XYZ file of C-alpha atoms in Angstrom:
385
model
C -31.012 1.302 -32.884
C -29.041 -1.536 -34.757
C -28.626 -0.457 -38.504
C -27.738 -3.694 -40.163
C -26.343 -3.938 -43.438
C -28.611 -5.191 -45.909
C -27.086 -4.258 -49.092
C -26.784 -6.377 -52.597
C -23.123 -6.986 -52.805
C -21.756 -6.310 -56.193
C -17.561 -7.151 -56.658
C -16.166 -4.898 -58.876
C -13.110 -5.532 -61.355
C -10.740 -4.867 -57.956
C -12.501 -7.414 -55.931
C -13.975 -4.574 -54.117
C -17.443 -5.111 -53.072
C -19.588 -2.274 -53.629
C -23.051 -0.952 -54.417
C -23.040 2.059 -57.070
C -21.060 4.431 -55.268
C -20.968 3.108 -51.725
C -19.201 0.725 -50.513
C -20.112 -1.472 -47.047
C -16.956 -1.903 -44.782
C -19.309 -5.025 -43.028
C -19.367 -6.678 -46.393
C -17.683 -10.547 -45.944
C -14.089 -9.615 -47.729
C -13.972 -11.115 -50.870
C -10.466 -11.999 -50.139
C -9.047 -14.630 -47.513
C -6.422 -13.633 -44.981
C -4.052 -16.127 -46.848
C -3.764 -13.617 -49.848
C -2.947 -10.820 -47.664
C 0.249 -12.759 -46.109
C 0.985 -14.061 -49.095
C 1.243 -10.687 -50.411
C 3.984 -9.312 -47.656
C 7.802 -10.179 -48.419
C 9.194 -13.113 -46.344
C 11.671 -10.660 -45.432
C 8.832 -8.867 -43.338
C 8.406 -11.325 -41.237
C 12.022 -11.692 -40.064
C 12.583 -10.735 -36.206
C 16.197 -9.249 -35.875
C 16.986 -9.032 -32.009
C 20.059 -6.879 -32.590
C 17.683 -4.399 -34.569
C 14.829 -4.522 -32.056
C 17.920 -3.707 -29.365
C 19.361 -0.872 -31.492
C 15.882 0.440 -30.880
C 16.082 -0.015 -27.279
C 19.130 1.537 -26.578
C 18.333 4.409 -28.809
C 15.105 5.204 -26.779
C 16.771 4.818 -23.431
C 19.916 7.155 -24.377
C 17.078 9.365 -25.303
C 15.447 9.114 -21.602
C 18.706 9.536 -19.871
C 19.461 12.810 -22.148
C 16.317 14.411 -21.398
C 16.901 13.493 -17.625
C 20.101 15.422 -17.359
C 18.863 17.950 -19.808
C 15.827 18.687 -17.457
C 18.526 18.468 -14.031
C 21.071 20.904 -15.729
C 18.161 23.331 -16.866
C 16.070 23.238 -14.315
C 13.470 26.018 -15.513
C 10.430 26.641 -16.084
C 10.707 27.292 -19.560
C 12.090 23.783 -20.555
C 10.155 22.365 -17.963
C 6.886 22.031 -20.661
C 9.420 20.563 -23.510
C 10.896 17.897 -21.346
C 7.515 17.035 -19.991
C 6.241 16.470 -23.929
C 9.345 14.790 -24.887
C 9.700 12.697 -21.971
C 6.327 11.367 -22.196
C 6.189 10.748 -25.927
C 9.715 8.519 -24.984
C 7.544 6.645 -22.344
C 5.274 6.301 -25.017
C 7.737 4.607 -27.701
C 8.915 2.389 -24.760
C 5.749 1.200 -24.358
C 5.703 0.262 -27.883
C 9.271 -1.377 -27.912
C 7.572 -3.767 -24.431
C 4.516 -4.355 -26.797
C 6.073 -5.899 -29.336
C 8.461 -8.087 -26.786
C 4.755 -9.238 -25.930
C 3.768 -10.023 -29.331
C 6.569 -12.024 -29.912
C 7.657 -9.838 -32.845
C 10.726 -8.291 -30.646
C 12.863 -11.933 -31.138
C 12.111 -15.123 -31.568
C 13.613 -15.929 -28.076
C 10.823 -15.588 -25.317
C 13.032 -15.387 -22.809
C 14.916 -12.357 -24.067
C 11.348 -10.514 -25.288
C 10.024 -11.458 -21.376
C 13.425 -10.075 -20.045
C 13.389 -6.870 -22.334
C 9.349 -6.369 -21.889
C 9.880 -6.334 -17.966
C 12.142 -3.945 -17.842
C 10.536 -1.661 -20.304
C 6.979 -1.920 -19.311
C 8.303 -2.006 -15.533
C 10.158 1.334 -15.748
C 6.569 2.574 -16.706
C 4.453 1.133 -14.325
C 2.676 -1.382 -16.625
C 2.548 -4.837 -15.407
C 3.589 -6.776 -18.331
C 2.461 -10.186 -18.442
C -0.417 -8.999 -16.956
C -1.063 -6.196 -20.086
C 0.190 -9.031 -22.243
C -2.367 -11.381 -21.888
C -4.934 -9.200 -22.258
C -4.007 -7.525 -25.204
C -3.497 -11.290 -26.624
C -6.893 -11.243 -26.045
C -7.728 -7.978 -27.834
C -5.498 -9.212 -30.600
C -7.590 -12.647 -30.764
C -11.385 -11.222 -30.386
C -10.865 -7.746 -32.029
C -13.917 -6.126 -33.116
C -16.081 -8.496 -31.310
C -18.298 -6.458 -28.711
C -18.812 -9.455 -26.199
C -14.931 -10.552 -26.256
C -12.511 -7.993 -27.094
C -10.759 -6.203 -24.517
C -9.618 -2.620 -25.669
C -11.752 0.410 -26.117
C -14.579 -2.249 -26.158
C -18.548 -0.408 -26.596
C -20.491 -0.786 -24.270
C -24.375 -2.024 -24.814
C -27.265 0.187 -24.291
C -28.263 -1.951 -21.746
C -24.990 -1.640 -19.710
C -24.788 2.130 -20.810
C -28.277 3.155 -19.773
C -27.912 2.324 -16.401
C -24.999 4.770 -15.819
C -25.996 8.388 -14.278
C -25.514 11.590 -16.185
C -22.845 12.805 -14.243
C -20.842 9.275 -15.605
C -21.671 9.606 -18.888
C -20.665 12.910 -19.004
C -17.392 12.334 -17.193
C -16.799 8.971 -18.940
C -17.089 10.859 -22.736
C -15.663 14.660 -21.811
C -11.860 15.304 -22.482
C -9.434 15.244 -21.469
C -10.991 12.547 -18.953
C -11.151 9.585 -21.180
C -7.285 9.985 -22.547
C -5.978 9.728 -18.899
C -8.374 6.298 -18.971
C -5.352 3.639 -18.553
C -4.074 3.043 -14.919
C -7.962 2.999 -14.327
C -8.291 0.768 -16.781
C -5.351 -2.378 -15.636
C -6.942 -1.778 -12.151
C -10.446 -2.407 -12.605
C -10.735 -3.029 -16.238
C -13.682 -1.571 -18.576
C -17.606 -0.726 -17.298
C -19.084 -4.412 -17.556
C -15.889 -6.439 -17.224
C -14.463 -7.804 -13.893
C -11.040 -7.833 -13.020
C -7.619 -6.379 -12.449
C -4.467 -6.852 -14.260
C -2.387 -6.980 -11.074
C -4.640 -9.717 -9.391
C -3.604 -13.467 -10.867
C -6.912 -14.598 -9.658
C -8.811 -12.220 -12.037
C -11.158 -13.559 -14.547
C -8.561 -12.522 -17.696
C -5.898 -15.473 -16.715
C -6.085 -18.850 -16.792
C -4.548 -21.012 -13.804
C -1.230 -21.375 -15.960
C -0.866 -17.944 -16.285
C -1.014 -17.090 -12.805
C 2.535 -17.088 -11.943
C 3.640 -15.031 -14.529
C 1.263 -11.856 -13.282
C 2.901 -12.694 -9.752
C 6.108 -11.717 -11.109
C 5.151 -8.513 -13.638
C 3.029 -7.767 -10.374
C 6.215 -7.709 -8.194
C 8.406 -6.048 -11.025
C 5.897 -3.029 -10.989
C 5.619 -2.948 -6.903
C 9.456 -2.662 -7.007
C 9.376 0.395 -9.244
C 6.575 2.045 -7.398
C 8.299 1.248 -4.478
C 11.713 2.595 -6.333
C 10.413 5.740 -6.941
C 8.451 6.376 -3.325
C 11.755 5.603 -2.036
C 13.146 8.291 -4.334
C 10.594 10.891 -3.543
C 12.293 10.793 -0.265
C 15.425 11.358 -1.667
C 14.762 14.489 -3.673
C 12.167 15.330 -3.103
C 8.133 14.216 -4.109
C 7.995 17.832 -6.419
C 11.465 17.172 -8.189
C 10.218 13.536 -8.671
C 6.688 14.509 -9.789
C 8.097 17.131 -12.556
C 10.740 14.309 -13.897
C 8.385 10.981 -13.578
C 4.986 12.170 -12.999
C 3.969 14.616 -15.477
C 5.797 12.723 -18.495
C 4.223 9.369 -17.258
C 0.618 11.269 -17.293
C 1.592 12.371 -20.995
C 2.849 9.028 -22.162
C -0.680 8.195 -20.744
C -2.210 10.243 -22.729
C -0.288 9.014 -26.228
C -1.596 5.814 -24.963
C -5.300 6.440 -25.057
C -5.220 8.900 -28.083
C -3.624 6.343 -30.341
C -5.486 3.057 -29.275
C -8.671 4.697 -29.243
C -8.056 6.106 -32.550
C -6.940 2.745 -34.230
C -10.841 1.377 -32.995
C -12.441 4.803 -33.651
C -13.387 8.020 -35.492
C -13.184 6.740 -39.646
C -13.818 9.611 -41.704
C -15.673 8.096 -44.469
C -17.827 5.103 -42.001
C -18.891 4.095 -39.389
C -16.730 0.946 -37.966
C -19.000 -2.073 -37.565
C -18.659 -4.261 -34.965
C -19.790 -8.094 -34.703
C -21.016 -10.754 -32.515
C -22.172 -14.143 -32.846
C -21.299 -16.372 -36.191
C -20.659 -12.724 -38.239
C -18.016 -12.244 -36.577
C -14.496 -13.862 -37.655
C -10.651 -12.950 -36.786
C -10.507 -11.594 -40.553
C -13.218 -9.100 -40.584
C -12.436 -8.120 -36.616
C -9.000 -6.782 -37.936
C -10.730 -5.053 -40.686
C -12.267 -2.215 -38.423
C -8.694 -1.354 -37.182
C -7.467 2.072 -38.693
C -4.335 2.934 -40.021
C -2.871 6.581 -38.630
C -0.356 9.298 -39.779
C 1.497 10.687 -36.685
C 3.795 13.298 -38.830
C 7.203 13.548 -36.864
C 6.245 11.062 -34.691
C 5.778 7.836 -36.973
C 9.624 7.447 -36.300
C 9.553 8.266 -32.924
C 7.026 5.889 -31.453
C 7.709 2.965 -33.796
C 5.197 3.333 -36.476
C 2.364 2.345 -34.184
C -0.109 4.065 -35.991
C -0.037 1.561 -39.440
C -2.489 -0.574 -37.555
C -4.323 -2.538 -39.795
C -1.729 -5.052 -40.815
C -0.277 -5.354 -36.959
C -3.370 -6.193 -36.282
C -3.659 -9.133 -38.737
C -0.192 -10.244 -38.542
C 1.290 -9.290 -35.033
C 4.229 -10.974 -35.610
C 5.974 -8.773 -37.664
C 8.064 -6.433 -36.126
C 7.331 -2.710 -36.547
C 10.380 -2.075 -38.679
C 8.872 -4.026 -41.357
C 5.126 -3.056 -40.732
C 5.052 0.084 -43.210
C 6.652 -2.118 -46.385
C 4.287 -5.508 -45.250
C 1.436 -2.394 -45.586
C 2.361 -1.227 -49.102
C 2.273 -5.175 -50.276
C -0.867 -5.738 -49.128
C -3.152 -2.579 -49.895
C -3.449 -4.091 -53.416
C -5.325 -7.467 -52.210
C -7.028 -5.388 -49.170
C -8.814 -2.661 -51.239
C -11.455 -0.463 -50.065
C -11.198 -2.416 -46.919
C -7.999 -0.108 -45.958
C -8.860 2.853 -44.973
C -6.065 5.518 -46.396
C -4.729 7.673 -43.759
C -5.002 11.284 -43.607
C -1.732 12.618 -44.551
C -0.297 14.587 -41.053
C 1.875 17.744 -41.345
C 4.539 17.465 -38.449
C 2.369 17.696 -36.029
C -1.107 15.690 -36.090
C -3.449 17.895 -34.912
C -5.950 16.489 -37.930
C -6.679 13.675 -35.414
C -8.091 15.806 -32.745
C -11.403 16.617 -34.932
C -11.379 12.557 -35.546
C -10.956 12.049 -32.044
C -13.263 14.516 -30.238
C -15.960 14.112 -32.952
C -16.150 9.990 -32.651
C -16.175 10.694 -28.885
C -18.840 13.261 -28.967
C -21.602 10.728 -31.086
C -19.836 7.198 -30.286
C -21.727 6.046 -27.359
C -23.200 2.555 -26.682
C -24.179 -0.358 -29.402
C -27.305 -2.139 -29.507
C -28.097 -5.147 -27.785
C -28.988 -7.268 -30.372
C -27.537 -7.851 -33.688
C -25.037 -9.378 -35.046
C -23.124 -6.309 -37.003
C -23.997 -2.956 -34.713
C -23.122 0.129 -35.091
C -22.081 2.551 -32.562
C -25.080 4.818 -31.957
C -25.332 8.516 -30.140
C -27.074 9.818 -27.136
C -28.581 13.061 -28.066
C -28.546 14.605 -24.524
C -25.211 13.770 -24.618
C -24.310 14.933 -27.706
C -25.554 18.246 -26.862
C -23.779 18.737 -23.828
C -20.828 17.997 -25.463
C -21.326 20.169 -28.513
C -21.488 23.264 -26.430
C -18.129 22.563 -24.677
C -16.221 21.371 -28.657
C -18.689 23.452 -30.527
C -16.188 23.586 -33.836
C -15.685 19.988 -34.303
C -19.472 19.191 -34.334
């Protein structure tokens, strides 16, 4: 059921509000998202195109050395290393085509639209397509009837699906390989396709942009069909397929854990007249990714990217530091990661195990836990319940 909040706010010395001990992350902020920018350094918000392409290059040089790596190799002992590394670099030039969608790449739209193609092309993600609906994540996050990523889905919605659904919908690693799925037919409840300029997520003036990202990704499917042929559709699976169903899996794993799995709270969500772009971005979670915070662009410090996309991801950790005074309890501290962040898998197979479906009704829900489905779960991850 619903649990509203229905504490007696108290602001402490901080501007923290709390009540004795507790504190109630759905608690109006007593701060305005004014104070937060005008905490971050001007510098922050500077977009350097040269730097954003120095980032570029050095991800691609990294593809094309893992390529000829895995080609002058050829074993099956580096097979599994270049299939991890290659993926995580799909990954981080995912994130390098995200921010060209943001804006935060350059201030020149032409060269982030240029760059973003390419990048988000060479990884079969159709970019305007992805870009407007991830605007839209951006502009309704945390609100369960409009936001677009990792959205929950109401009882109503989620009683009607079978067991065998459920179970396949909330068993890993099923839901991290969630994303082609996903720009195809979009979530349970939501119509549309990512490829389709028709679909209900663009407007009529967006339509000709997802006609081009939609023929930009049919040219590299076609690209690599065509090089199946060449050498081969089990040479061509080992050096595209496999990394592109890890960088798949990076994908899912760290959006689902920026909108899931806090260690201390539950993450509200809103609808209706509680809801506001402030307190949406509030329920995003910062992440420590060890070795890989460099590697993938600092992705994971969330909370302020969320709030302020326009800052590039070279300045996101310093714009952080600035504003965890003014933000308070309201960030959530990370979990400090050793090289490898194998914390997060108890964070994410736990919030997967009891996060279900949210109430119907309410205007600050709660993700809530189907018990049959909890216990089917438990016996499969037994140590992380």
């Amino acid at each position: 059921m619903e649990k509203e909040r229905k504490l007696k706010n108290e602001v402490n010395a901080n501007g923290v509000v709390e009540k004795g001990d507790s504190f109630d992350p759905a608690a109006p902020p007593p701060f305005k998202i004014g104070e937060i920018r005008a905490a971050i350094p001007k510098h922050c918000w500077v977009k350097n195109p040269w730097r954003s392409l120095s980032y570029v290059l050095r991800d691609l040089l990294v593809v094309l050395a893992l390529l000829a790596a895995a080609t002058h190799f050829n074993t099956w002992f580096f097979w599994p290393l270049y299939w991890v590394a290659q993926g995580t670099m799909f990954w981080a030039i995912f994130v390098l085509g995200h921010d060209c969608g943001h804006g935060s790449f350059s201030e020149s739209p032409l060269l982030n639209s240029f760059v973003g193609h390419i990048l988000h092309s060479s990884i079969l993600v159709p970019y305007n397509g992805w870009r407007i609906s991830h605007r839209t994540h951006h502009q309704n996050h945390g609100n369960v009837e409009h936001d677009e990523s990792w959205v929950p889905m109401p009882e109503k919605i989620y009683s009607k699906l079978d067991s065998s659904t459920r179970i396949l919908r909330f068993s890993l690693p099923l839901p991290m390989l969630a994303y082609p799925a996903y720009l195809w037919y979009r979530s349970p409840g939501k119509d549309g396709s990512h490829f389709n300029p028709y679909s209900s997520l663009f407007s009529p003036g967006e339509r000709k942009a997802v006609v081009i990202s939609t023929a930009c990704w049919t040219f590299m499917f076609g690209l690599l069909v065509y090089l199946s042929f060449v050498f081969g559709p089990i040479t061509m699976f080992k050096l595209y397929g496999v990394p592109y169903l890890i960088f798949v899996m990076w994908l899912d794993f760290v959006t689902y854990l920026h909108h899931h799995g806090d260690d201390e709270h539950k993450l509200p969500w809103y609808r209706g007249k509680e809801w506001n772009y402030l307190r949406g971005g509030l329920t995003t979670v910062d992440r420590d990714y060890g070795i890989f915070n460099n590697i993938h662009h600092d992705i994971g410090t969330h909370v302020i990217h969320h709030l302020f996309p326009q800052i590039p991801h070279y300045h996101l950790v310093e714009a952080t530091k600035a504003a965890k005074p003014v933000l308070g309890k309201y960030y959530r501290e990370p979990n400090k990661s050793g090289p490898i962040p194998v914390h997060l898998i108890k964070n994410l197979v736990k919030s997967i195990g009891e996060d279900h479906f949210v109430s119907d009704t309410g205007e600050i829900v709660y993700y809530e836990t189907d018990p049959e489905l909890k216990k089917f779960l438990a016996t499969k991850f037994e140590k992380y319940f």
